[in-house]
Coordinates of C-alpha atoms in Angstrom, one line a residue:
Chain A
M276 CA 54.9 -0.5 46.7
L277 CA 54.6 0.6 43.2
G278 CA 51.2 2.0 43.8
R279 CA 52.2 4.1 46.7
S280 CA 55.1 5.8 45.0
E281 CA 52.8 6.5 42.0
R282 CA 50.2 8.1 44.2
R283 CA 52.8 10.5 45.5
G284 CA 53.7 11.2 41.9
G285 CA 53.0 14.9 41.5
R286 CA 54.8 16.1 44.6
G287 CA 57.3 13.4 45.2
L288 CA 59.0 12.8 41.9
P289 CA 61.7 15.3 41.0
H290 CA 62.3 13.3 37.9
Q291 CA 62.7 9.7 36.9
G292 CA 66.1 9.5 38.4
G293 CA 64.6 10.3 41.8
A294 CA 64.6 8.1 44.8
H295 CA 60.9 7.2 44.6
V296 CA 61.2 5.6 41.2
H297 CA 61.3 1.9 41.1
F298 CA 63.9 1.0 38.6
N299 CA 64.5 -2.7 39.0
V300 CA 61.6 -4.2 37.2
G301 CA 60.9 -7.7 38.4
P302 CA 58.3 -10.3 37.4
G303 CA 55.8 -8.4 39.5
W304 CA 55.7 -5.7 36.8
F305 CA 53.2 -7.4 34.7
N306 CA 50.9 -7.8 37.7
C307 CA 50.5 -4.1 38.1
R308 CA 46.8 -3.5 37.7
R309 CA 46.8 0.2 38.0
K310 CA 46.2 2.5 35.1
F311 CA 49.9 3.4 35.0
C312 CA 52.6 1.8 37.0
I313 CA 55.9 3.2 37.8
S314 CA 58.8 1.9 35.9
D315 CA 61.3 3.0 33.4
R316 CA 64.5 1.7 32.0
R317 CA 67.7 2.8 33.5
P318 CA 69.9 4.2 30.8
G319 CA 71.7 1.4 29.2
S320 CA 70.1 -1.3 31.4
G321 CA 67.8 -2.6 28.6
A322 CA 65.1 -3.2 31.2
A323 CA 61.6 -4.1 30.3
Q324 CA 59.6 -0.9 29.5
P325 CA 59.5 -0.4 25.8
G326 CA 57.8 2.3 23.8
F327 CA 56.3 4.7 26.2
S328 CA 56.6 6.4 29.6
P329 CA 54.3 4.8 32.1
L330 CA 54.3 8.2 33.9
D331 CA 52.1 9.8 31.3
K332 CA 49.6 12.1 32.9
T333 CA 47.3 12.7 30.0
K334 CA 43.7 13.4 31.1
P335 CA 41.5 13.8 28.0
A336 CA 38.3 14.1 29.9
E337 CA 39.5 17.2 31.7
S338 CA 40.5 18.8 28.5
K339 CA 36.8 19.0 27.5
Q340 CA 37.9 18.3 24.0
D341 CA 36.0 15.9 21.7
G342 CA 37.2 12.5 22.9
N343 CA 37.2 11.0 19.4
L344 CA 40.0 13.2 18.1
K345 CA 42.8 11.1 16.7
P346 CA 45.9 11.4 14.5
H347 CA 45.2 11.6 10.8
P348 CA 46.3 8.6 8.7
T349 CA 49.0 8.9 6.0
P350 CA 47.8 7.3 2.8
P351 CA 50.3 4.6 1.7
I352 CA 49.2 5.1 -1.9
A353 CA 49.7 8.5 -3.5
P354 CA 47.1 10.2 -5.7
S355 CA 48.0 10.5 -9.4
A356 CA 49.7 13.8 -10.5
D357 CA 46.4 15.2 -11.9
K358 CA 44.6 14.8 -8.6
L359 CA 47.0 16.8 -6.5
P360 CA 45.7 20.0 -4.7
I361 CA 48.1 22.3 -6.6
D362 CA 45.2 24.6 -7.7
K363 CA 44.2 25.2 -4.1
I364 CA 47.5 26.6 -3.1
K365 CA 47.6 30.4 -2.4
L366 CA 50.8 32.4 -2.3
P367 CA 51.7 36.1 -2.0
S368 CA 51.6 38.1 -5.2
G369 CA 54.4 37.2 -7.6
F370 CA 54.9 33.7 -6.3
K371 CA 53.8 30.5 -8.1
A372 CA 53.5 26.9 -7.1
E373 CA 53.9 23.9 -9.4
V374 CA 54.2 20.1 -8.8
W375 CA 57.9 19.3 -8.6
S376 CA 57.6 15.6 -8.0
S377 CA 54.8 13.1 -7.1
G378 CA 54.0 9.5 -6.6
H379 CA 56.1 9.0 -3.5
P380 CA 53.6 8.3 -0.6
G381 CA 54.5 9.6 2.8
A382 CA 56.7 12.4 1.6
R383 CA 58.5 14.2 4.5
T384 CA 62.1 15.3 4.8
M385 CA 64.4 16.2 1.9
V386 CA 68.1 16.3 1.7
M387 CA 70.2 16.6 -1.5
G388 CA 73.3 14.7 -2.4
D389 CA 76.4 16.4 -3.9
K390 CA 75.5 15.1 -7.4
G391 CA 71.9 16.4 -7.3
T392 CA 70.0 13.3 -6.0
M393 CA 67.1 14.3 -3.7
F394 CA 66.8 11.9 -0.9
M395 CA 63.5 11.7 1.0
G396 CA 62.6 10.2 4.4
T397 CA 59.1 8.9 5.5
R398 CA 57.5 7.8 8.7
T399 CA 55.0 5.0 9.0
I400 CA 55.5 3.6 5.5
G401 CA 59.2 2.9 6.2
R402 CA 60.6 4.0 2.9
V403 CA 63.5 6.2 1.7
Y404 CA 63.3 7.6 -1.8
A405 CA 65.9 8.8 -4.2
I406 CA 64.4 11.4 -6.6
T407 CA 66.4 12.0 -9.7
D408 CA 66.0 14.3 -12.7
K409 CA 65.2 12.4 -15.9
G410 CA 65.1 14.9 -18.8
G411 CA 63.4 17.7 -16.7
K412 CA 61.0 15.2 -15.0
R413 CA 61.6 14.0 -11.5
E414 CA 61.5 10.2 -11.0
P415 CA 61.1 8.8 -7.5
K416 CA 62.7 5.4 -6.7
V417 CA 62.3 3.4 -3.5
I418 CA 65.9 2.8 -2.3
I419 CA 65.1 1.5 1.2
Q420 CA 62.0 -0.1 2.5
G421 CA 60.7 -1.8 5.6
M422 CA 62.6 0.5 8.0
T423 CA 61.0 1.7 11.2
Q424 CA 60.1 5.4 10.5
P425 CA 63.2 6.6 8.7
N426 CA 62.0 10.2 9.1
R427 CA 65.2 12.1 8.6
L428 CA 68.4 11.8 6.5
A429 CA 71.6 13.8 6.4
F430 CA 74.2 13.9 3.7
K431 CA 78.0 14.5 4.0
D432 CA 81.1 13.6 2.0
G433 CA 79.2 11.3 -0.4
S434 CA 77.5 9.4 2.4
L435 CA 73.8 9.3 3.3
Y436 CA 72.9 9.0 7.0
V437 CA 69.5 7.4 7.7
F438 CA 68.0 7.9 11.1
A439 CA 65.1 5.5 11.8
I440 CA 63.6 5.2 15.2
N441 CA 66.7 4.9 17.4
K442 CA 68.7 3.3 14.6
V443 CA 71.4 4.9 12.6
F444 CA 72.9 3.8 9.2
R445 CA 75.4 5.3 6.9
Y446 CA 75.4 4.5 3.2
D447 CA 78.8 5.5 1.6
K448 CA 79.2 6.6 -2.0
I449 CA 75.4 6.3 -2.3
E450 CA 74.9 8.4 -5.4
D451 CA 77.2 6.2 -7.4
N452 CA 75.2 3.1 -6.3
L453 CA 71.5 4.1 -6.4
D454 CA 70.6 0.9 -8.3
K455 CA 72.2 -1.4 -5.8
L456 CA 72.7 0.2 -2.4
P457 CA 76.0 -0.5 -0.7
E458 CA 75.8 -2.4 2.7
P459 CA 75.3 0.3 5.3
V460 CA 77.6 1.0 8.2
E461 CA 75.5 0.7 11.3
L462 CA 76.1 3.5 13.8
T463 CA 73.3 2.6 16.2
K464 CA 75.6 1.5 19.0
A465 CA 77.8 4.6 18.7
Y466 CA 74.9 7.0 18.9
D467 CA 73.3 4.9 21.8
L468 CA 69.9 6.5 21.5
P469 CA 67.2 5.4 24.0
D470 CA 65.0 2.5 22.9
T471 CA 61.7 4.2 23.5
I472 CA 59.7 4.8 20.3
H473 CA 57.1 7.4 21.1
H474 CA 58.2 10.8 19.7
N475 CA 61.4 9.2 18.6
W476 CA 61.1 9.3 14.9
K477 CA 64.2 11.4 14.4
Y478 CA 65.1 14.8 13.1
V479 CA 68.8 15.4 12.5
D480 CA 71.1 17.8 10.6
F481 CA 74.7 18.7 10.3
G482 CA 75.4 22.0 12.0
P483 CA 77.8 24.8 10.8
D484 CA 80.3 23.2 13.2
G485 CA 80.2 19.9 11.2
K486 CA 78.5 18.1 14.1
M487 CA 75.4 15.9 13.8
Y488 CA 72.5 17.4 15.8
V489 CA 69.9 14.8 16.8
Q490 CA 66.5 15.1 18.4
V491 CA 65.5 12.8 21.2
G492 CA 61.8 13.3 21.9
S493 CA 59.9 13.0 25.1
N494 CA 58.5 9.5 25.4
C495 CA 54.9 10.6 26.1
N496 CA 52.4 13.2 25.5
I497 CA 52.9 14.7 29.0
C498 CA 55.0 13.1 31.7
E499 CA 58.0 13.5 34.0
T500 CA 61.0 12.7 31.8
N501 CA 64.5 12.0 32.8
P502 CA 66.3 15.2 31.4
G503 CA 69.4 13.1 30.9
I504 CA 67.6 10.8 28.4
H505 CA 64.6 12.3 26.8
G506 CA 63.3 15.7 25.6
Q507 CA 66.5 16.9 24.1
I508 CA 68.6 18.1 21.2
R509 CA 72.0 16.4 21.2
R510 CA 75.1 16.8 19.0
Y511 CA 77.6 14.2 18.1
N512 CA 80.6 13.8 15.9
A513 CA 79.4 12.2 12.6
D514 CA 80.6 8.8 13.8
G515 CA 78.4 8.9 16.9
T516 CA 81.2 9.8 19.4
G517 CA 81.4 12.9 21.6
M518 CA 77.8 13.3 22.6
E519 CA 76.7 16.6 24.2
I520 CA 73.2 17.8 25.1
V521 CA 72.6 21.2 23.6
A522 CA 68.9 21.7 24.6
R523 CA 66.7 20.1 27.3
G524 CA 63.0 20.3 28.1
V525 CA 62.1 20.0 24.4
R526 CA 58.9 18.0 24.0
N527 CA 59.3 17.0 20.4
T528 CA 61.2 19.0 17.8
V529 CA 61.2 17.5 14.3
G530 CA 62.8 20.5 12.6
F531 CA 65.7 22.8 13.1
D532 CA 68.0 25.1 11.2
W533 CA 70.8 27.6 11.9
H534 CA 70.4 31.3 11.5
P535 CA 72.5 32.3 8.5
V536 CA 74.1 35.3 10.3
T537 CA 74.2 34.5 14.0
K538 CA 74.7 30.7 13.5
E539 CA 72.3 30.1 16.4
L540 CA 70.1 27.0 16.3
W541 CA 66.4 27.6 15.9
F542 CA 63.9 24.8 16.3
T543 CA 60.2 24.1 16.1
D544 CA 58.7 22.3 19.0
K545 CA 55.2 20.7 19.2
G546 CA 53.0 21.6 22.2
R547 CA 51.3 18.9 24.3
D548 CA 47.9 17.4 23.4
W549 CA 44.7 17.0 25.5
A550 CA 45.0 20.3 27.4
G551 CA 42.3 22.1 25.3
N552 CA 41.7 23.2 21.7
A553 CA 43.5 26.5 22.4
G554 CA 46.9 25.0 23.1
P555 CA 49.4 25.3 24.7
E556 CA 50.6 26.7 21.4
D557 CA 53.5 25.2 19.5
E558 CA 56.8 27.0 19.8
L559 CA 59.6 28.4 17.6
N560 CA 62.7 28.4 19.8
R561 CA 66.2 29.8 19.6
I562 CA 69.2 28.5 21.6
P563 CA 71.0 31.8 22.5
K564 CA 74.8 31.9 22.3
N565 CA 76.3 30.7 25.6
M566 CA 73.0 29.1 26.6
E567 CA 73.5 25.7 25.1
G568 CA 72.3 22.9 27.4
A569 CA 69.5 25.1 28.9
S570 CA 65.9 24.0 29.4
F571 CA 63.0 24.9 27.2
G572 CA 60.4 24.0 29.8
F573 CA 58.8 20.6 29.1
P574 CA 57.0 19.2 30.9
Y575 CA 56.4 21.9 33.4
C576 CA 56.2 25.1 31.4
H577 CA 54.7 25.6 28.0
A578 CA 54.5 28.3 25.4
M579 CA 55.1 31.8 26.9
G580 CA 55.0 30.6 30.4
I581 CA 51.9 28.4 30.9
P582 CA 52.3 26.0 33.8
D583 CA 51.3 22.4 32.9
P584 CA 47.9 21.4 34.4
D585 CA 49.0 17.8 35.0
V586 CA 52.7 17.7 35.8
K587 CA 53.4 20.3 38.4
R588 CA 56.4 21.7 40.2
P589 CA 57.0 25.0 42.1
N590 CA 58.2 27.8 39.9
P591 CA 57.5 25.8 36.7
C592 CA 59.0 28.4 34.4
A593 CA 62.1 29.2 36.5
G594 CA 65.2 29.2 34.3
V595 CA 63.3 28.3 31.2
I596 CA 64.1 29.9 27.9
M597 CA 60.9 31.4 26.4
P598 CA 60.1 30.8 22.8
A599 CA 61.0 33.4 20.1
A600 CA 57.4 33.0 18.8
L601 CA 54.3 30.9 19.2
T602 CA 53.4 29.0 16.1
G603 CA 49.7 28.2 16.7
P604 CA 47.6 25.7 18.7
H605 CA 48.3 22.1 17.7
A606 CA 49.6 23.5 14.4
A607 CA 52.4 20.9 14.3
G608 CA 55.3 23.1 12.9
L609 CA 57.7 20.6 11.5
G610 CA 60.3 21.6 8.9
I611 CA 62.1 25.0 9.2
K612 CA 64.5 26.7 6.7
F613 CA 66.1 30.1 6.7
Y614 CA 65.9 31.5 3.3
T615 CA 69.3 32.5 1.8
G616 CA 68.5 32.2 -1.9
S617 CA 68.5 34.9 -4.6
M618 CA 65.2 34.2 -6.3
F619 CA 62.8 35.7 -3.8
P620 CA 62.6 39.4 -3.1
K621 CA 65.3 40.9 -0.8
S622 CA 62.9 41.2 2.1
Y623 CA 62.8 37.4 2.3
Q624 CA 66.5 37.1 3.1
N625 CA 67.0 35.2 6.4
V626 CA 63.3 34.7 6.9
A627 CA 62.5 31.3 8.2
F628 CA 59.9 29.2 6.4
I629 CA 58.0 26.8 8.6
A630 CA 55.9 23.9 7.3
R631 CA 52.9 23.4 9.6
H632 CA 51.6 19.9 9.3
G633 CA 48.2 20.7 10.7
S634 CA 46.4 19.8 13.8
W635 CA 44.8 16.6 14.9
N636 CA 44.1 17.3 18.6
R637 CA 41.8 20.3 17.9
E638 CA 38.1 20.3 16.9
Q639 CA 38.5 23.2 14.5
K640 CA 41.4 22.2 12.3
Y641 CA 44.4 24.5 12.2
G642 CA 47.6 24.9 10.2
Y643 CA 48.2 22.8 7.0
D644 CA 50.3 25.7 5.6
V645 CA 53.7 27.2 5.3
V646 CA 54.3 30.3 7.5
M647 CA 57.2 32.8 7.6
A648 CA 59.0 33.8 10.7
K649 CA 60.6 37.2 10.4
I650 CA 63.4 37.4 12.9
S651 CA 64.3 40.4 15.0
G652 CA 67.1 39.6 17.5
G653 CA 65.8 36.8 19.7
K654 CA 62.1 37.2 18.7
A655 CA 60.1 36.4 15.6
T656 CA 56.9 37.4 14.0
I657 CA 54.8 34.7 12.3
M658 CA 53.1 35.6 9.0
P659 CA 51.2 33.5 6.4
F660 CA 53.0 32.4 3.2
M661 CA 51.5 29.3 1.6
T662 CA 47.8 28.7 2.4
G663 CA 44.8 27.2 0.8
L664 CA 45.1 23.5 1.9
L665 CA 42.7 24.0 4.8
N666 CA 39.0 24.7 4.3
N667 CA 37.9 26.3 7.5
E668 CA 34.2 26.2 6.6
K669 CA 34.1 22.5 5.9
N670 CA 36.8 21.8 8.5
E671 CA 38.7 19.6 6.1
F672 CA 42.2 19.7 4.7
Y673 CA 43.7 18.8 1.2
G674 CA 47.3 18.3 2.1
R675 CA 49.8 18.3 4.9
P676 CA 53.0 20.4 4.3
S677 CA 55.8 18.6 6.2
Y678 CA 59.2 20.0 5.3
V679 CA 60.8 22.8 3.3
F680 CA 63.9 22.7 1.2
Q681 CA 65.7 25.5 -0.6
M682 CA 67.0 24.7 -4.0
K683 CA 70.3 26.1 -5.5
D684 CA 68.3 28.4 -7.8
G685 CA 66.5 29.9 -4.8
S686 CA 63.1 28.2 -5.3
L687 CA 61.5 26.6 -2.3
L688 CA 60.3 23.0 -2.2
V689 CA 57.5 21.9 0.1
S690 CA 56.7 18.3 0.7
D691 CA 53.1 17.2 1.3
E692 CA 52.9 14.0 3.3
T693 CA 49.3 13.0 2.5
S694 CA 49.6 13.7 -1.2
G695 CA 53.0 12.1 -1.6
A696 CA 54.2 15.1 -3.6
V697 CA 56.6 18.0 -3.6
Y698 CA 55.6 21.5 -4.7
R699 CA 58.1 24.0 -6.0
I700 CA 57.5 27.6 -5.2
T701 CA 59.1 30.2 -7.5
Y702 CA 59.1 34.0 -7.7
G703 CA 59.1 36.2 -10.8
D704 CA 58.7 35.6 -14.5
A705 CA 59.0 32.2 -16.1
K706 CA 62.6 32.9 -17.2
T707 CA 63.8 33.7 -13.7
A708 CA 61.8 30.8 -12.3
A709 CA 63.3 28.3 -14.8
R710 CA 66.8 29.1 -13.7
Chain B
M296 CA 45.1 -23.5 -10.9
T297 CA 43.9 -27.1 -10.6
F298 CA 45.6 -27.7 -7.3
L299 CA 44.3 -24.5 -6.1
R300 CA 40.7 -25.5 -6.7
L301 CA 41.3 -28.7 -4.7
K302 CA 42.6 -26.8 -1.7
W303 CA 41.1 -23.4 -1.2
W304 CA 38.0 -24.7 0.6
Q305 CA 39.7 -27.2 2.7
P306 CA 39.7 -26.6 6.4
P307 CA 42.9 -25.0 7.7
A308 CA 43.8 -28.2 9.4
F309 CA 44.6 -29.5 6.0
G310 CA 48.0 -27.8 6.3
L311 CA 49.2 -24.3 6.4
A312 CA 52.2 -25.0 4.2
A313 CA 50.0 -26.3 1.4
I314 CA 47.7 -23.3 1.6
L315 CA 50.6 -20.9 1.6
L316 CA 52.2 -22.6 -1.3
S317 CA 49.0 -22.4 -3.4
A318 CA 48.4 -18.9 -2.2
T319 CA 51.9 -17.8 -3.2
A320 CA 51.4 -19.3 -6.6
V321 CA 48.1 -17.5 -7.2
F322 CA 49.2 -14.2 -5.9
A323 CA 52.4 -14.3 -7.8
Q324 CA 50.7 -15.4 -11.0
G325 CA 48.4 -12.4 -10.7
G326 CA 45.1 -14.3 -10.4
T327 CA 41.8 -12.4 -10.4
L328 CA 40.6 -10.6 -7.3
A329 CA 38.0 -13.3 -6.8
E330 CA 40.7 -15.9 -6.7
K331 CA 42.7 -13.9 -4.2
I332 CA 39.7 -13.5 -2.0
Q333 CA 39.1 -17.2 -2.0
L334 CA 42.7 -17.8 -0.9
C335 CA 42.5 -15.1 1.9
G336 CA 39.3 -17.0 3.0
T337 CA 41.2 -20.2 3.7
C338 CA 42.6 -18.6 6.8
H339 CA 40.6 -15.5 7.4
G340 CA 37.2 -17.2 6.7
E341 CA 35.1 -17.3 3.6
D342 CA 33.0 -14.5 4.9
G343 CA 36.0 -12.7 6.4
N344 CA 35.3 -14.1 9.9
S345 CA 38.3 -16.2 10.9
K346 CA 38.0 -19.7 12.2
T347 CA 41.8 -20.0 12.3
E348 CA 43.8 -19.8 15.5
K349 CA 45.5 -16.4 16.1
T350 CA 44.4 -15.2 12.7
P351 CA 42.3 -12.1 12.6
S352 CA 38.8 -11.6 11.2
L353 CA 38.7 -9.0 8.4
A354 CA 35.0 -8.6 8.0
G355 CA 33.9 -5.1 8.8
Q356 CA 37.3 -3.6 9.2
P357 CA 37.7 -0.1 7.9
A358 CA 38.8 -0.2 4.3
F359 CA 41.7 2.1 4.9
Y360 CA 42.9 -0.1 7.8
I361 CA 43.1 -3.2 5.6
L362 CA 44.7 -1.4 2.7
N363 CA 47.3 0.2 5.0
Q364 CA 48.2 -3.1 6.8
L365 CA 48.5 -5.0 3.5
F366 CA 50.8 -2.2 2.3
L367 CA 52.9 -2.3 5.5
M368 CA 53.2 -6.1 5.2
R369 CA 54.1 -5.9 1.5
E370 CA 56.8 -3.3 2.3
G371 CA 58.2 -5.4 5.2
V372 CA 57.4 -2.7 7.8
R373 CA 55.0 -5.0 9.6
K374 CA 56.5 -8.5 9.6
V375 CA 54.0 -11.4 9.7
E376 CA 55.8 -14.5 8.5
P377 CA 52.8 -16.4 7.0
M378 CA 51.7 -13.3 5.1
A379 CA 55.0 -12.3 3.7
A380 CA 54.9 -14.5 0.6
I381 CA 51.2 -13.8 0.0
V382 CA 51.4 -10.0 0.0
K383 CA 54.8 -9.8 -1.8
D384 CA 53.4 -9.3 -5.3
L385 CA 50.2 -7.6 -4.6
K386 CA 49.6 -4.5 -6.7
D387 CA 48.1 -1.3 -5.3
S388 CA 44.9 -2.1 -7.2
D389 CA 44.7 -5.5 -5.3
L390 CA 45.1 -3.7 -2.0
D391 CA 42.2 -1.5 -3.0
G392 CA 40.0 -4.4 -4.1
L393 CA 40.7 -6.6 -1.1
S394 CA 40.1 -3.8 1.4
K395 CA 36.8 -2.7 -0.2
H396 CA 35.7 -6.4 -0.3
Y397 CA 36.4 -7.1 3.4
S398 CA 35.2 -3.8 4.8
A399 CA 31.7 -4.5 3.3
L400 CA 31.3 -7.9 5.0
A401 CA 29.4 -8.3 8.3
P402 CA 31.6 -9.1 11.4
K403 CA 30.6 -12.2 13.4
R404 CA 32.0 -13.6 16.6
S405 CA 34.3 -16.7 16.4
D406 CA 33.4 -19.9 18.3
E407 CA 36.2 -19.5 20.8
K408 CA 35.5 -20.2 24.5
Y409 CA 34.3 -17.0 26.0
D410 CA 34.7 -16.4 29.7
R411 CA 31.8 -14.1 30.8
S412 CA 33.3 -13.5 34.2
L413 CA 36.2 -11.5 32.6
S414 CA 34.0 -9.0 30.9
P415 CA 33.5 -6.5 33.7
R416 CA 37.3 -6.1 34.0
G417 CA 37.6 -5.9 30.3
L418 CA 35.0 -3.1 30.2
A419 CA 37.0 -1.3 32.9
V420 CA 40.2 -1.6 30.9
V421 CA 38.5 -0.1 27.9
A422 CA 37.5 2.9 30.0
E423 CA 40.8 3.3 31.7
R424 CA 42.8 3.0 28.5
R425 CA 40.4 5.1 26.5
C426 CA 40.2 2.6 23.7
G427 CA 37.1 4.3 22.3
S428 CA 38.9 7.5 21.7
C429 CA 40.5 6.2 18.5
H430 CA 38.7 2.9 18.0
L431 CA 35.4 4.8 18.5
P432 CA 32.9 4.2 21.3
G433 CA 31.5 1.1 19.5
L434 CA 35.1 -0.1 19.1
V435 CA 34.3 -0.5 15.3
G436 CA 37.5 1.4 14.2
Q437 CA 37.9 4.2 11.7
Q438 CA 40.3 4.9 8.9
Q439 CA 43.8 3.6 9.9
I440 CA 42.4 2.2 13.2
P441 CA 41.0 -1.3 13.3
R442 CA 37.7 -2.7 14.5
I443 CA 38.4 -4.6 17.7
A444 CA 34.8 -5.4 18.6
K445 CA 34.0 -9.1 17.7
Q446 CA 37.7 -9.8 16.9
R447 CA 39.1 -13.2 17.8
I448 CA 40.2 -13.6 21.4
D449 CA 43.5 -15.3 20.7
Y450 CA 44.4 -12.8 18.0
L451 CA 43.7 -9.9 20.3
I452 CA 45.8 -11.3 23.1
Q453 CA 48.7 -12.0 20.7
T454 CA 48.5 -8.5 19.2
L455 CA 48.2 -6.6 22.5
K456 CA 51.2 -8.5 23.9
S457 CA 53.3 -7.7 20.8
F458 CA 52.4 -4.0 21.1
R459 CA 53.3 -4.1 24.8
D460 CA 56.5 -6.1 24.5
N461 CA 57.6 -4.0 21.4
P462 CA 58.1 -6.2 18.4
R463 CA 55.1 -4.4 16.7
G464 CA 55.7 -1.0 18.2
G465 CA 57.5 0.9 15.6
A466 CA 55.2 1.0 12.5
D467 CA 52.6 2.9 14.3
T468 CA 53.7 4.3 17.6
A469 CA 50.1 5.2 18.6
M470 CA 49.6 1.9 20.4
S471 CA 52.7 2.2 22.6
A472 CA 51.0 4.5 25.1
P473 CA 47.7 2.7 25.7
V474 CA 49.2 -0.7 26.3
A475 CA 52.2 0.5 28.4
G476 CA 52.4 -1.7 31.5
M477 CA 49.2 -3.6 30.8
S478 CA 49.1 -6.9 32.8
D479 CA 48.6 -10.3 31.2
D480 CA 45.4 -10.6 33.2
D481 CA 44.1 -7.3 31.8
I482 CA 45.0 -8.3 28.3
Q483 CA 43.0 -11.5 28.8
A484 CA 40.0 -9.7 30.2
L485 CA 40.1 -7.0 27.5
A486 CA 40.3 -9.6 24.7
H487 CA 37.3 -11.5 26.1
Y488 CA 35.3 -8.3 26.5
L489 CA 36.1 -7.1 22.9
W490 CA 35.1 -10.5 21.4
S491 CA 31.7 -10.1 23.1
R492 CA 31.0 -6.6 21.8

């Protein structure tokens, strides 16, 4: 029974809520001997499939890519400050890079408290750091450890929100209690996120409307997803009530920001793997006004209208909002920030900086930099900004930029996950830069 | 350290509690690397090849893998009860020393009962699930990815089940895809085949 419905898969499955899908997983489930057997949890049922969609259609052999490509490890121990790749970084004329902080392995997202504490989320190493200024030197301190991929944090009204994989905690008055963290208020139940873990390390942020915007990734590389559960951006009231879906068909966004003028949400989205070295390319997307809730194409339609080779439907790109720009094959654009500071030249106003974490599913490595997206209406042009961490000839990298953060003085911070460091980019003479 | 010297070479049957107690003492008191290795050996085998039920062999594991797992256990991301007290006070330099030591040792098969008839199915599972893509065609592991060839059968079964049924899913989501929906029979076959590699 299971086998037959799976064989029909490509044509017969409108989505996981469709009639062909076997929801009620009995004891027979574990006897399924096929490569992938049909099953998925019903929303809220708590049924047996953890982790990953069994509908994954990845076919690495057909991609003709080197079958030994695999994700890069994140070193759990950071190099000492003198071994950081700061000298390799290249910037446009007039810009400088310096080490802002170091010694915090797994450095990813950054969010600042009202009293100037920099909070930092990580993935596999499970830590949250607080970085404080001690006489002009930044000191990192582990404030949370042992969490499951607390990638993203948010800060509001004195409280730090920590989003781990499908768990949500709020630490009130945290900046007054950095030495002994208060017991968190757990909001996991209220947010009611799916229990699948793949692509569900979270990105979240408070929007201009004061709501919490939350990523819910696709639970696979490439598969039919239930558009009511996976592959979305949602928004909630801060306490987890009032959920609305603002974007669908989003494979895995782990960075978004709002345009300073139009207030529209722009987000990076990572393209699928094992469909060739050339892509489909990653995307920079915009949710146009009055188009909230629309689809961005996953899993049927990628990049500027490429039908998926493995998950097919008629008119795969019908009704899909095309990207504002492509951001490179397997480049892994993560953090994005529209620049609104006063330090950089005027031409940088409202330009989006995007940290590209760098490729793994590509034989010739790509990315490992920070690019600029110059916005014009609903479109964007991608240009290089911070380079030098990728050596094309040797096909090796020296750092992985993950997120960008704009400081009050207009300087730009870039976190480097593999070096466990943050670089500060300034413009102009030392006096301006020291502001 | 006297009581330690009495116990480190004793077979594991002597009592896990006693070993853990002594281990905790030595690790907490910041003993030398050699002393720490002796203690690891009580369960993981003197030569890094485990004779202890459901306890992994460490010999020939990629150094980064050992370091990374020790780190994750120390931080409480990967929760392994018998290891918690042992790794608690390890310094980064210990992680480095231990991982280099074990990665240089030669892996050997355990003396578990091997069922040859399961191997063809195990081989098929390796191909279907593309284990070699990350663990390399020889299944010897690389960087953060462990060697699974010649690993203990009972440990492999336990580990695959915990990836499939989720308690170990979150620290590294990479294993959630390959084990999704794997049957108990296939896990059994895979474990026997990997042992024989």
